[in-house]
Tab-separated table of C-alpha atoms and ligand atoms in Angstrom:
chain	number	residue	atom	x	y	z
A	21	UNK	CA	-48.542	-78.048	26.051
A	22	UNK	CA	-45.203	-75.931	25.325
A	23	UNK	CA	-46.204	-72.739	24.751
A	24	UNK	CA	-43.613	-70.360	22.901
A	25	UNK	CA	-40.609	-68.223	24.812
A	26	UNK	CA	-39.292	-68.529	28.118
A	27	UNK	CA	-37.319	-71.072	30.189
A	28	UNK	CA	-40.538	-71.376	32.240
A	29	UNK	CA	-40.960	-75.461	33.307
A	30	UNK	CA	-43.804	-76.611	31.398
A	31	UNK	CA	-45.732	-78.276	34.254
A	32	UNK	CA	-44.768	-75.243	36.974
A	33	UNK	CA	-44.637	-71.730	34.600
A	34	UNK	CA	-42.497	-69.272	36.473
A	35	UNK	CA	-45.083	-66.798	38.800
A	36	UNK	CA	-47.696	-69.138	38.330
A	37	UNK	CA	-47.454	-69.223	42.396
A	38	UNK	CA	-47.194	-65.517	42.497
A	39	UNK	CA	-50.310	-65.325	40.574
A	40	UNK	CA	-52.217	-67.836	42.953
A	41	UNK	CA	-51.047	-65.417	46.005
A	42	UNK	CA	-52.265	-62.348	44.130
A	43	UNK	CA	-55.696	-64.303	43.644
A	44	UNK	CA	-56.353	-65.868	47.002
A	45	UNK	CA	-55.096	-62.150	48.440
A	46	UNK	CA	-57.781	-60.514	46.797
A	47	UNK	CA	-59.989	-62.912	47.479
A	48	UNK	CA	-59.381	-62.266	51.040
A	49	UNK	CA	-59.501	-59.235	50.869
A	50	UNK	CA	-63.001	-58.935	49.284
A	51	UNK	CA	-64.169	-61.573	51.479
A	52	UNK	CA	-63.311	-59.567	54.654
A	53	UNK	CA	-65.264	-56.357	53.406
A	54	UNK	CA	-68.143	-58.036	51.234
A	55	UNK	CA	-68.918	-60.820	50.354
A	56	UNK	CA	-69.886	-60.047	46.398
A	57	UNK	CA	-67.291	-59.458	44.037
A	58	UNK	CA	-67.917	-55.919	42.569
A	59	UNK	CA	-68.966	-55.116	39.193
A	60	UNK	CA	-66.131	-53.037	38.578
A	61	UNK	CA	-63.248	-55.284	39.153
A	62	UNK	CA	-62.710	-56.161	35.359
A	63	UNK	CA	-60.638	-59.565	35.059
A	64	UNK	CA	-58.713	-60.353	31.732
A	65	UNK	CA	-56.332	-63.440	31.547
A	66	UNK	CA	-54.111	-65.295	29.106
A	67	UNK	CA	-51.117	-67.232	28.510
A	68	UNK	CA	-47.437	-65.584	26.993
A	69	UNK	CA	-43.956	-65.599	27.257
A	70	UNK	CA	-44.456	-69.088	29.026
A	71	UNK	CA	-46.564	-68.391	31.587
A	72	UNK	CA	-49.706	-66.678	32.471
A	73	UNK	CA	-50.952	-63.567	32.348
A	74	UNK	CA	-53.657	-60.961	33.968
A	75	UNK	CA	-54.671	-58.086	34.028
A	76	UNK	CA	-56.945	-56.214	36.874
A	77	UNK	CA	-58.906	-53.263	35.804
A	78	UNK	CA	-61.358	-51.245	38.787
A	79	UNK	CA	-63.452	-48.597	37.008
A	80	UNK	CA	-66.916	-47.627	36.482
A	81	UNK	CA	-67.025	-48.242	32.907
A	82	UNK	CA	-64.022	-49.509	30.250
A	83	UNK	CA	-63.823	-47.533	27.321
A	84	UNK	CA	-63.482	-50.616	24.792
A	85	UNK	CA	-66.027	-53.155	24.942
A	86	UNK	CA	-64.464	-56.345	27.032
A	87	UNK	CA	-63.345	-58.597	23.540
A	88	UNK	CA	-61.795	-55.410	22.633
A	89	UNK	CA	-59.698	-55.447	25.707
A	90	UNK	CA	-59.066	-58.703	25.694
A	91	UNK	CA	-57.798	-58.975	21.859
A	92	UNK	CA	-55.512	-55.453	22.534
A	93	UNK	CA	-53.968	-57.060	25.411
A	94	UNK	CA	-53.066	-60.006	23.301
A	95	UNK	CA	-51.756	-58.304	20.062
A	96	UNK	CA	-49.550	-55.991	22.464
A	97	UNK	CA	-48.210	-59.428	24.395
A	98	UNK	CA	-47.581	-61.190	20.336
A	99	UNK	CA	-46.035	-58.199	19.334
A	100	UNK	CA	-43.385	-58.654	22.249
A	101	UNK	CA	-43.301	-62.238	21.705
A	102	UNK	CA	-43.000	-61.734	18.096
A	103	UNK	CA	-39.488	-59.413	18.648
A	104	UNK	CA	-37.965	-61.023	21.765
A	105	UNK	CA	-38.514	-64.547	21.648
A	106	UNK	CA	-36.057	-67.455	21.844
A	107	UNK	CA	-38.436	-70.269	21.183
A	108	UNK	CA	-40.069	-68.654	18.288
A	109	UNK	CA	-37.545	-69.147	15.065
A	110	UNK	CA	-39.047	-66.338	13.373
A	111	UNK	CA	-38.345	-63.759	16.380
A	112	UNK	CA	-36.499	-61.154	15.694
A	113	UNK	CA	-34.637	-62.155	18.303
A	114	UNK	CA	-33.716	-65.081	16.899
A	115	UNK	CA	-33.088	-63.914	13.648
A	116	UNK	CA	-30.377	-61.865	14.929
A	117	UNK	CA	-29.146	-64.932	17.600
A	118	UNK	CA	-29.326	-67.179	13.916
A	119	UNK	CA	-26.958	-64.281	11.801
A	120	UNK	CA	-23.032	-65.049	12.669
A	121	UNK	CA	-22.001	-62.034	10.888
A	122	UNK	CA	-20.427	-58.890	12.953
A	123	UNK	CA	-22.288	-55.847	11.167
A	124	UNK	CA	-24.325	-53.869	12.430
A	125	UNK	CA	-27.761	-55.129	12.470
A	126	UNK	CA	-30.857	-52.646	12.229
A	127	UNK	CA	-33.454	-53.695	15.131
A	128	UNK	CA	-37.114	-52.141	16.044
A	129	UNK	CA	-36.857	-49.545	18.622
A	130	UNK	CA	-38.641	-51.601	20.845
A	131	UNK	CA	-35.808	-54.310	21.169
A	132	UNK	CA	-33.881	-51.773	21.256
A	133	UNK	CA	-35.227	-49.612	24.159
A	134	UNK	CA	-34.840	-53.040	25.873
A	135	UNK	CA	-31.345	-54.023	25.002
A	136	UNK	CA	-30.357	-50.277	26.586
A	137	UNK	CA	-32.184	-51.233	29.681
A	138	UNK	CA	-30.396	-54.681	29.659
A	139	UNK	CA	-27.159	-52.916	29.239
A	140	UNK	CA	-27.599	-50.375	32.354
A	141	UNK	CA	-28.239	-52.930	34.276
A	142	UNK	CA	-25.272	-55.098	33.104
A	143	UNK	CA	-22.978	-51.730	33.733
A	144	UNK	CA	-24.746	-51.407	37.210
A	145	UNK	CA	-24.689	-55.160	38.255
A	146	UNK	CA	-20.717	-55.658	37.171
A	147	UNK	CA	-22.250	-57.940	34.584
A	148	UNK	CA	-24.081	-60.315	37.303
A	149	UNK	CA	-26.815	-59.477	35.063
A	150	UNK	CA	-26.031	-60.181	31.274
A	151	UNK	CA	-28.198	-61.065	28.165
A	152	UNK	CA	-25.418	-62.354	26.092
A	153	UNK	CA	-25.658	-65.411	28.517
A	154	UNK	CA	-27.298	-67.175	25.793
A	155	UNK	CA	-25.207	-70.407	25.368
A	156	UNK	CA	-24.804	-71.280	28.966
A	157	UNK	CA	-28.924	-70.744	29.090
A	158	UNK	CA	-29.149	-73.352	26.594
A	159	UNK	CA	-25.610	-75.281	27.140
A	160	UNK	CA	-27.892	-75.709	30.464
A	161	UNK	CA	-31.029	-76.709	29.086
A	162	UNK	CA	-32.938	-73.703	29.897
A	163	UNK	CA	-33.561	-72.707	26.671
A	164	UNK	CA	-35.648	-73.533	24.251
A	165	UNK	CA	-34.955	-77.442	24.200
A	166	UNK	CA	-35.374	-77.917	28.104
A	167	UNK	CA	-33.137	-80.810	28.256
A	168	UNK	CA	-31.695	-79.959	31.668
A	169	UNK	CA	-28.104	-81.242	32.066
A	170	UNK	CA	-25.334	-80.896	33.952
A	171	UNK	CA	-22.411	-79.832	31.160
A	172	UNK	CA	-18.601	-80.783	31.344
A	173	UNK	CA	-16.058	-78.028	32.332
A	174	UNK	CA	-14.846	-77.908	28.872
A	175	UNK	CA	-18.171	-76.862	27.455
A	176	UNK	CA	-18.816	-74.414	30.303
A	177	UNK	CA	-15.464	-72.724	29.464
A	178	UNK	CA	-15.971	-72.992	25.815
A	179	UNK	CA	-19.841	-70.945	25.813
A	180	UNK	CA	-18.057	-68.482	28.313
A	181	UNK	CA	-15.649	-67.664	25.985
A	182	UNK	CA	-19.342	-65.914	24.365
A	183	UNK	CA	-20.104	-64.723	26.951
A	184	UNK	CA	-19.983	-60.744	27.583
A	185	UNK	CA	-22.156	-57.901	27.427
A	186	UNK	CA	-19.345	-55.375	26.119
A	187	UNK	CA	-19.364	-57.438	23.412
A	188	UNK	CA	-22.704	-56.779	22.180
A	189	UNK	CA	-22.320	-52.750	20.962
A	190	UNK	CA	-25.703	-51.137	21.298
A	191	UNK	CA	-26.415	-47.708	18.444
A	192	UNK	CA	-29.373	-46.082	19.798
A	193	UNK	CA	-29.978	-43.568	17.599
A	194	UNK	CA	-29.466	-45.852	14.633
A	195	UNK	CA	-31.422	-48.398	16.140
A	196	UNK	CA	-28.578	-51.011	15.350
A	197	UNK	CA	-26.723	-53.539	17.170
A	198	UNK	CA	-23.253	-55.266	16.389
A	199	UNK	CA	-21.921	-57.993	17.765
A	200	UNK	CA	-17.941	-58.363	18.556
A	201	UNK	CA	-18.216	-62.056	17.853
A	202	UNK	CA	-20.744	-63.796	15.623
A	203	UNK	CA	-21.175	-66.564	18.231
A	204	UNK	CA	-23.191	-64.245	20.559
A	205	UNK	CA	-26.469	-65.294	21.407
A	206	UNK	CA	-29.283	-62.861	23.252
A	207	UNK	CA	-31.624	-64.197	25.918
A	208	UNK	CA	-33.810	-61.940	27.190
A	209	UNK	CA	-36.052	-64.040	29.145
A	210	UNK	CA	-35.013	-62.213	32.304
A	211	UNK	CA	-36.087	-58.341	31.501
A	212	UNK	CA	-38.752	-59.381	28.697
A	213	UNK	CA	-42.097	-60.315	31.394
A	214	UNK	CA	-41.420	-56.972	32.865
A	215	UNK	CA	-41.292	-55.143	29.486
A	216	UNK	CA	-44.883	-56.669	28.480
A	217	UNK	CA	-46.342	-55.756	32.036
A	218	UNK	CA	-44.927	-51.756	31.093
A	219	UNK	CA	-46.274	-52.497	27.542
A	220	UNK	CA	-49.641	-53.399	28.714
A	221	UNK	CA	-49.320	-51.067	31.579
A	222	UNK	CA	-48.432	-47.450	29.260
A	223	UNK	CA	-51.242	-48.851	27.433
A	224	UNK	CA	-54.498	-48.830	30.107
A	225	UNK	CA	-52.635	-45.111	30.482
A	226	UNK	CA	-52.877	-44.124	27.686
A	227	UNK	CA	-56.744	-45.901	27.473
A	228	UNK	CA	-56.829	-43.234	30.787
A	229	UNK	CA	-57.678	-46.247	33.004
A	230	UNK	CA	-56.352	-45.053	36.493
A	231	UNK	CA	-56.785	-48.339	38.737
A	232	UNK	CA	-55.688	-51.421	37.301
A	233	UNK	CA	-53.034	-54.021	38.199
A	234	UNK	CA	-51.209	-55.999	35.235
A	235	UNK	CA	-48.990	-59.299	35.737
A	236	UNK	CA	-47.323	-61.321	33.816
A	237	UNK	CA	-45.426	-64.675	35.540
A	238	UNK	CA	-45.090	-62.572	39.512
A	239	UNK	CA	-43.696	-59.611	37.435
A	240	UNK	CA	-46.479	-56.717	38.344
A	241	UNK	CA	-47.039	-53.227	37.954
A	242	UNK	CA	-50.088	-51.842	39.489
A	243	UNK	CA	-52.059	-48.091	39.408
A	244	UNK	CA	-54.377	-46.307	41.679
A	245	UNK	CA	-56.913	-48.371	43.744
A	246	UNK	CA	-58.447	-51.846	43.719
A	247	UNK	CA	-62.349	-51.859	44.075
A	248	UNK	CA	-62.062	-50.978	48.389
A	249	UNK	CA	-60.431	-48.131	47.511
A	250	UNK	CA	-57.416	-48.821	48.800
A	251	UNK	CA	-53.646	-49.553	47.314
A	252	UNK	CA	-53.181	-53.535	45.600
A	253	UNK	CA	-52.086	-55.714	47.924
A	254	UNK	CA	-49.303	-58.408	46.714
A	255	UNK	CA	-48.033	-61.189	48.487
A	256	UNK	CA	-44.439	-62.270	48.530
A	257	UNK	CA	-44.188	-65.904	49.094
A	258	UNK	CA	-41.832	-68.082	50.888
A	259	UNK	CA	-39.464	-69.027	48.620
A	260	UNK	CA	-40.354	-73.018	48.848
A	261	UNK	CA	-40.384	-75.086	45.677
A	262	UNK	CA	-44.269	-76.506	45.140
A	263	UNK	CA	-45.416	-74.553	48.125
A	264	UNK	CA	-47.650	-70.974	47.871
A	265	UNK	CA	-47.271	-69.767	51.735
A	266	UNK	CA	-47.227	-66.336	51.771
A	267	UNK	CA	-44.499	-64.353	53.709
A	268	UNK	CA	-45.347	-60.654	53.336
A	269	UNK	CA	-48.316	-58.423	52.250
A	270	UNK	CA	-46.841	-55.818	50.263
A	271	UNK	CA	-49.106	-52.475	48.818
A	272	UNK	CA	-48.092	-51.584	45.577
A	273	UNK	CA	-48.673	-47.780	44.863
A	274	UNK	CA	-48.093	-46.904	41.462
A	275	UNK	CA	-45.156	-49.208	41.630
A	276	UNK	CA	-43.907	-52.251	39.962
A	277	UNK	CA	-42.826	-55.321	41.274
A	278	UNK	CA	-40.416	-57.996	40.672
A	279	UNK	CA	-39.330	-61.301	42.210
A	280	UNK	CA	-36.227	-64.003	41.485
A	281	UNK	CA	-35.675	-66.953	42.789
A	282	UNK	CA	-34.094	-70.021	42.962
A	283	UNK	CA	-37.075	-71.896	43.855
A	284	UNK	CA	-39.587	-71.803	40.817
A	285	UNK	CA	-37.402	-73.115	38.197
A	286	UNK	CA	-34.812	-75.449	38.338
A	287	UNK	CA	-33.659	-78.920	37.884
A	288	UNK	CA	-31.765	-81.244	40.212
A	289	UNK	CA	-29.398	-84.121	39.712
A	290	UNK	CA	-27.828	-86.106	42.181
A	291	UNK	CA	-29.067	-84.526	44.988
A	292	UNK	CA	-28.375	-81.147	43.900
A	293	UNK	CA	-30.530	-78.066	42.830
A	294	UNK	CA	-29.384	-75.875	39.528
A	295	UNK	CA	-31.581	-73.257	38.869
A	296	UNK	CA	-32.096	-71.360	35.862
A	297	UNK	CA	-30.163	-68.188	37.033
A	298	UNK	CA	-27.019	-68.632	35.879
A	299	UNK	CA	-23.597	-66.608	37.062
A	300	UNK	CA	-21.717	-65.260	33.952
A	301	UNK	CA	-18.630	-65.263	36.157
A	302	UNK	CA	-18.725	-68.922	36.534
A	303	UNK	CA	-21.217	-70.220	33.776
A	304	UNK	CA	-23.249	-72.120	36.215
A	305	UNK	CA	-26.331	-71.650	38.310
A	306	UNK	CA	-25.989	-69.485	41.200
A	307	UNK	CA	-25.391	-71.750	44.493
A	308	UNK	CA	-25.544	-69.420	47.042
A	309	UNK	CA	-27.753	-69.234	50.346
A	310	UNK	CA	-30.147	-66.275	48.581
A	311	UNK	CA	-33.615	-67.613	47.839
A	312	UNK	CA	-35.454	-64.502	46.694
A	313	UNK	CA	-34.651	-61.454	45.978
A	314	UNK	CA	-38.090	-58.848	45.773
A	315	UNK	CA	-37.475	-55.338	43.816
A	316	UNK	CA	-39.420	-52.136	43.355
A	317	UNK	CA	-39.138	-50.263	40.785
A	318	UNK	CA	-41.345	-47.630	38.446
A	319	UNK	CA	-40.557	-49.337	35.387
A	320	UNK	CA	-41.221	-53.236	35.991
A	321	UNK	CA	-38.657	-54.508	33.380
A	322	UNK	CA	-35.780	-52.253	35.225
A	323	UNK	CA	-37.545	-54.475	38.655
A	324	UNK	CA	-37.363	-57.597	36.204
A	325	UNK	CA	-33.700	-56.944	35.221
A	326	UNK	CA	-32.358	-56.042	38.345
A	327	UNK	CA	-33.979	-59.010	40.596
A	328	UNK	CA	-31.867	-61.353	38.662
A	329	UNK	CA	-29.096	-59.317	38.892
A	330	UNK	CA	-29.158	-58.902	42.653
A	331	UNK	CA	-30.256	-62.567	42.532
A	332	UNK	CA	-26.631	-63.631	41.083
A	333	UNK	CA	-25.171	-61.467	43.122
A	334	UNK	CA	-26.436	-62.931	46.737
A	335	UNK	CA	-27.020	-61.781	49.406
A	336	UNK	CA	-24.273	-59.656	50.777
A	337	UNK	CA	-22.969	-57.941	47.565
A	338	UNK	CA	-26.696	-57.805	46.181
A	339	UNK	CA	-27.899	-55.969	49.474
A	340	UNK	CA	-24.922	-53.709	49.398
A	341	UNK	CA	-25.272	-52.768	45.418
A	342	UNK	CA	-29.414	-52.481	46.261
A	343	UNK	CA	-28.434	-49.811	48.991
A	344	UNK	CA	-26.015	-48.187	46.609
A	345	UNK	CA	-28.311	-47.906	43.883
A	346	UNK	CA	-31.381	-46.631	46.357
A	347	UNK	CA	-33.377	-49.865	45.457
A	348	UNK	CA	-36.531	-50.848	47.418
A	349	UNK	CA	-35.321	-54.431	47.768
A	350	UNK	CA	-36.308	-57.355	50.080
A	351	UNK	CA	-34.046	-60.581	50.478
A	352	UNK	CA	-34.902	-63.700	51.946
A	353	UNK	CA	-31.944	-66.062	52.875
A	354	UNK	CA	-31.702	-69.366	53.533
A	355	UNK	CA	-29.560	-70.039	56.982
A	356	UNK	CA	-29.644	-73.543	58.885
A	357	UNK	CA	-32.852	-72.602	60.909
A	358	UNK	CA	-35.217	-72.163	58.047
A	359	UNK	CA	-35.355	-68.470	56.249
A	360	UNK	CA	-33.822	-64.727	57.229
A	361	UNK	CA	-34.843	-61.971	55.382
A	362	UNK	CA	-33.257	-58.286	55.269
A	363	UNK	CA	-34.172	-55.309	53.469
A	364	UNK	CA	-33.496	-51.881	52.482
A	365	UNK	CA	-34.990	-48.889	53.993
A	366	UNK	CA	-36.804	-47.693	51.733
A	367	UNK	CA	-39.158	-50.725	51.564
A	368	UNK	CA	-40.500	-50.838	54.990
A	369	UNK	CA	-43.265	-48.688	54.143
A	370	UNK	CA	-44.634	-50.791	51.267
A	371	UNK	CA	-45.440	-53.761	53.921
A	372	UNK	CA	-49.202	-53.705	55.081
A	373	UNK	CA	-48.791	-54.344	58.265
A	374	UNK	CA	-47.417	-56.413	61.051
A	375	UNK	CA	-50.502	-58.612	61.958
A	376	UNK	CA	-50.641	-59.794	57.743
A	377	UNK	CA	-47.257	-60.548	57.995
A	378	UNK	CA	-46.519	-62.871	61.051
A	379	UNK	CA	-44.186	-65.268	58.796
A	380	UNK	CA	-41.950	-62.590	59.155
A	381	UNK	CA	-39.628	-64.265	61.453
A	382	UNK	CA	-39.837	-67.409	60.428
B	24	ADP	P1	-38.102	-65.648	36.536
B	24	ADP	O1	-38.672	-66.295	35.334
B	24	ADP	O2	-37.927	-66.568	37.694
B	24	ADP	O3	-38.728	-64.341	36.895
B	24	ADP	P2	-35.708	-64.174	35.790
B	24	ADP	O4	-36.372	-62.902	35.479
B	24	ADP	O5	-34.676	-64.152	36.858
B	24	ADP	O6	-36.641	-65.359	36.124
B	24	ADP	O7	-35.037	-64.710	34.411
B	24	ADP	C1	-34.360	-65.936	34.363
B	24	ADP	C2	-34.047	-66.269	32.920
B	24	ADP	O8	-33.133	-65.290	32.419
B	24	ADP	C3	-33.347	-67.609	32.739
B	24	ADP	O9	-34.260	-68.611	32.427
B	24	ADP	C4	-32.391	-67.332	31.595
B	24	ADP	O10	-33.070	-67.471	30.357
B	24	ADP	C5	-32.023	-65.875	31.779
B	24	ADP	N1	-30.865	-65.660	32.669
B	24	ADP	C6	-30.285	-66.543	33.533
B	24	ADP	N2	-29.280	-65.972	34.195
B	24	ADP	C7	-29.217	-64.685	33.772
B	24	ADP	C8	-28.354	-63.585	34.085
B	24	ADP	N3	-27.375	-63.701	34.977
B	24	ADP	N4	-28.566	-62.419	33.424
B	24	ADP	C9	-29.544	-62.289	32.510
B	24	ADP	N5	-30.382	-63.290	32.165
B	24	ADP	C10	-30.220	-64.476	32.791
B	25	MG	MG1	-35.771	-60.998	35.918
């Protein structure tokens, strides 16, 4: 089955394994402190975007009947779809990918809130982080085809020339976008998963639902309590392909949470491993030693957007922008022994505790 948007591998969906750690972490948790799964924990699931989708909710009573839940969650998740996806050729996202003109284009404010986002954090990153990257996603085989190759230098150079977020002018209080060239294509596969989990997220707020946890493919944002009163708990898996080992127990207060790796979704030829985060300085996957790159954020799709970013980075000039910035931010690198991890100081107090998190020094 190839379900609409993302560069997510059909038979592996991106955070699929993020979503297994969540599960088997609650379930140890609840295990450990009863052995009957409370009432309250409300459970909705689904499938966008390429990948799955849930939603924890811990309170005494919802205000919308289940169904009710279930079908809002969905119409906010198709509305997203509906404006930011690559795979769907009615997207508005496509449509404007599919014009070659350079006008200005009116777009919905909600693409738009996102495009600012993805712009800060192309200004912030040096353009490690860049949405325009749209031909070399697909030149690739990340995009909506998935017919992974390995391109000649010729086209590499040829979809760089593309290539460039000050080419794509942003109007935000027209709502309008114009593109310097009419060969630039948007992908926004790398901010998008975080912008439904805020979507769904504002939404349980606004419902006045205090304790819930919402994830969509390992991008979360969680609220409040889980049904032991106490914080989420997340893991953060080893960053092995296939493999769901989990490295560190993280509590997630009123936080978000975002992960990139080069682990999850790749191809490999000959021997060698390209993965679908791609380096607009060079126009190929990144092919350093940085495996994972963990942020915290408030707003998940800033978390989303700047995990890749830091990601294509690596992990010297990532870890050094992070600490600029004041990022909570957790690397794991890949040295000849196995994996290192560093992070900044301001995430140490998000790990539970030392005895849940013995892989540490692996
Ligand atoms: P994941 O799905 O693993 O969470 P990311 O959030 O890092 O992945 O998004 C990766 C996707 O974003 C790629 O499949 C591609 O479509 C797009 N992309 C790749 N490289 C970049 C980049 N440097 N900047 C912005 N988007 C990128
Ligand atoms: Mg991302």
């Amino acid at each position: 089955m190839k379900i609409p948007f993302h560069a997510g591998l059909s038979e592996s969906p991106p955070g699929r394994s993020l979503l297994l750690v969540t599960c088997w972490l609650f379930g140890c948790l609840l295990s450990s402190c009863a052995p009957e799964r409370s009432e309250e924990l409300h459970e909705f699931t689904g499938l966008t975007m390429g990948t799955s989708w849930s939603v924890l909710v811990h309170a005494a009573q919802l205000p919308l009947t289940r169904p009710r839940l279930q079908s809002q969650f969905n119409t906010i998740l198709n509305r997203v779809n509906t404006e930011m996806s690559t795979y769907l050729p009615e997207s508005e996202l496509s449509r404007i990918n599919g014009s070659d003109g350079t006008d200005w284009l009116t777009v919905s404010t909600s693409l738009m809130h996102m495009l600012q986002a993805a712009q800060d954090i192309s200004r912030l990153t040096q353009g490690a982080f860049d949405v325009t990257l749209g031909p070399l996603v697909n030149l690739w085989g990340f995009g909506p085809e998935q017919d992974f190759a390995v391109p000649g230098e010729e086209h590499i150079d040829a979809a760089l020339r593309l290539v460039g977020y000050e080419r794509l002018h942003l109007d935000p209080a027209a709502s309008a976008l114009k593109k310097a060239n009419g060969g630039i294509q948007i992908d926004l596969s790398a901010i998008a998963k975080g912008n439904g989990v805020d979507e769904i997220a504002d939404f349980l707020e606004r419902l006045k639902l205090d304790n819930y946890l919402v994830e969509i493919g390992g991008e979360i944002r969680a609220r409040g309590v889980n049904d032991k009163n106490i914080p989420w708990q997340i893991g953060i898996e080893q960053p092995v392909a296939g493999q769901h080992g989990v490295r560190k127990i993280i509590k997630l207060e009123n936080m978000a949470m975002a992960t990139s790796g080069d682990y999850r979704n790749y191809f490999e030829k000959d021997g060698v491993r390209y993965s679908h985060t791609i380096d607009p300085r060079t126009g190929r996957p990144v092919s350093h030693r940085l495996a994972s790159v963990t942020v915290l954020h408030p707003s998940a799709m800033l978390a989303d957007a700047w995990a890749t970013g830091l990601l294509v980075l690596g992990p010297e000039r990532g870890f050094n922008l992070a600490r600029q910035n004041e990022l909570d931010a957790y690397f794991i690198i890949q040295d000849d022994e196995g994996f290192k991890e560093k992070f900044t100081p301001g995430f140490k107090p998000y790990f539970v505790n030392d005895n849940n998190n013995q892989a540490s020094q692996l």
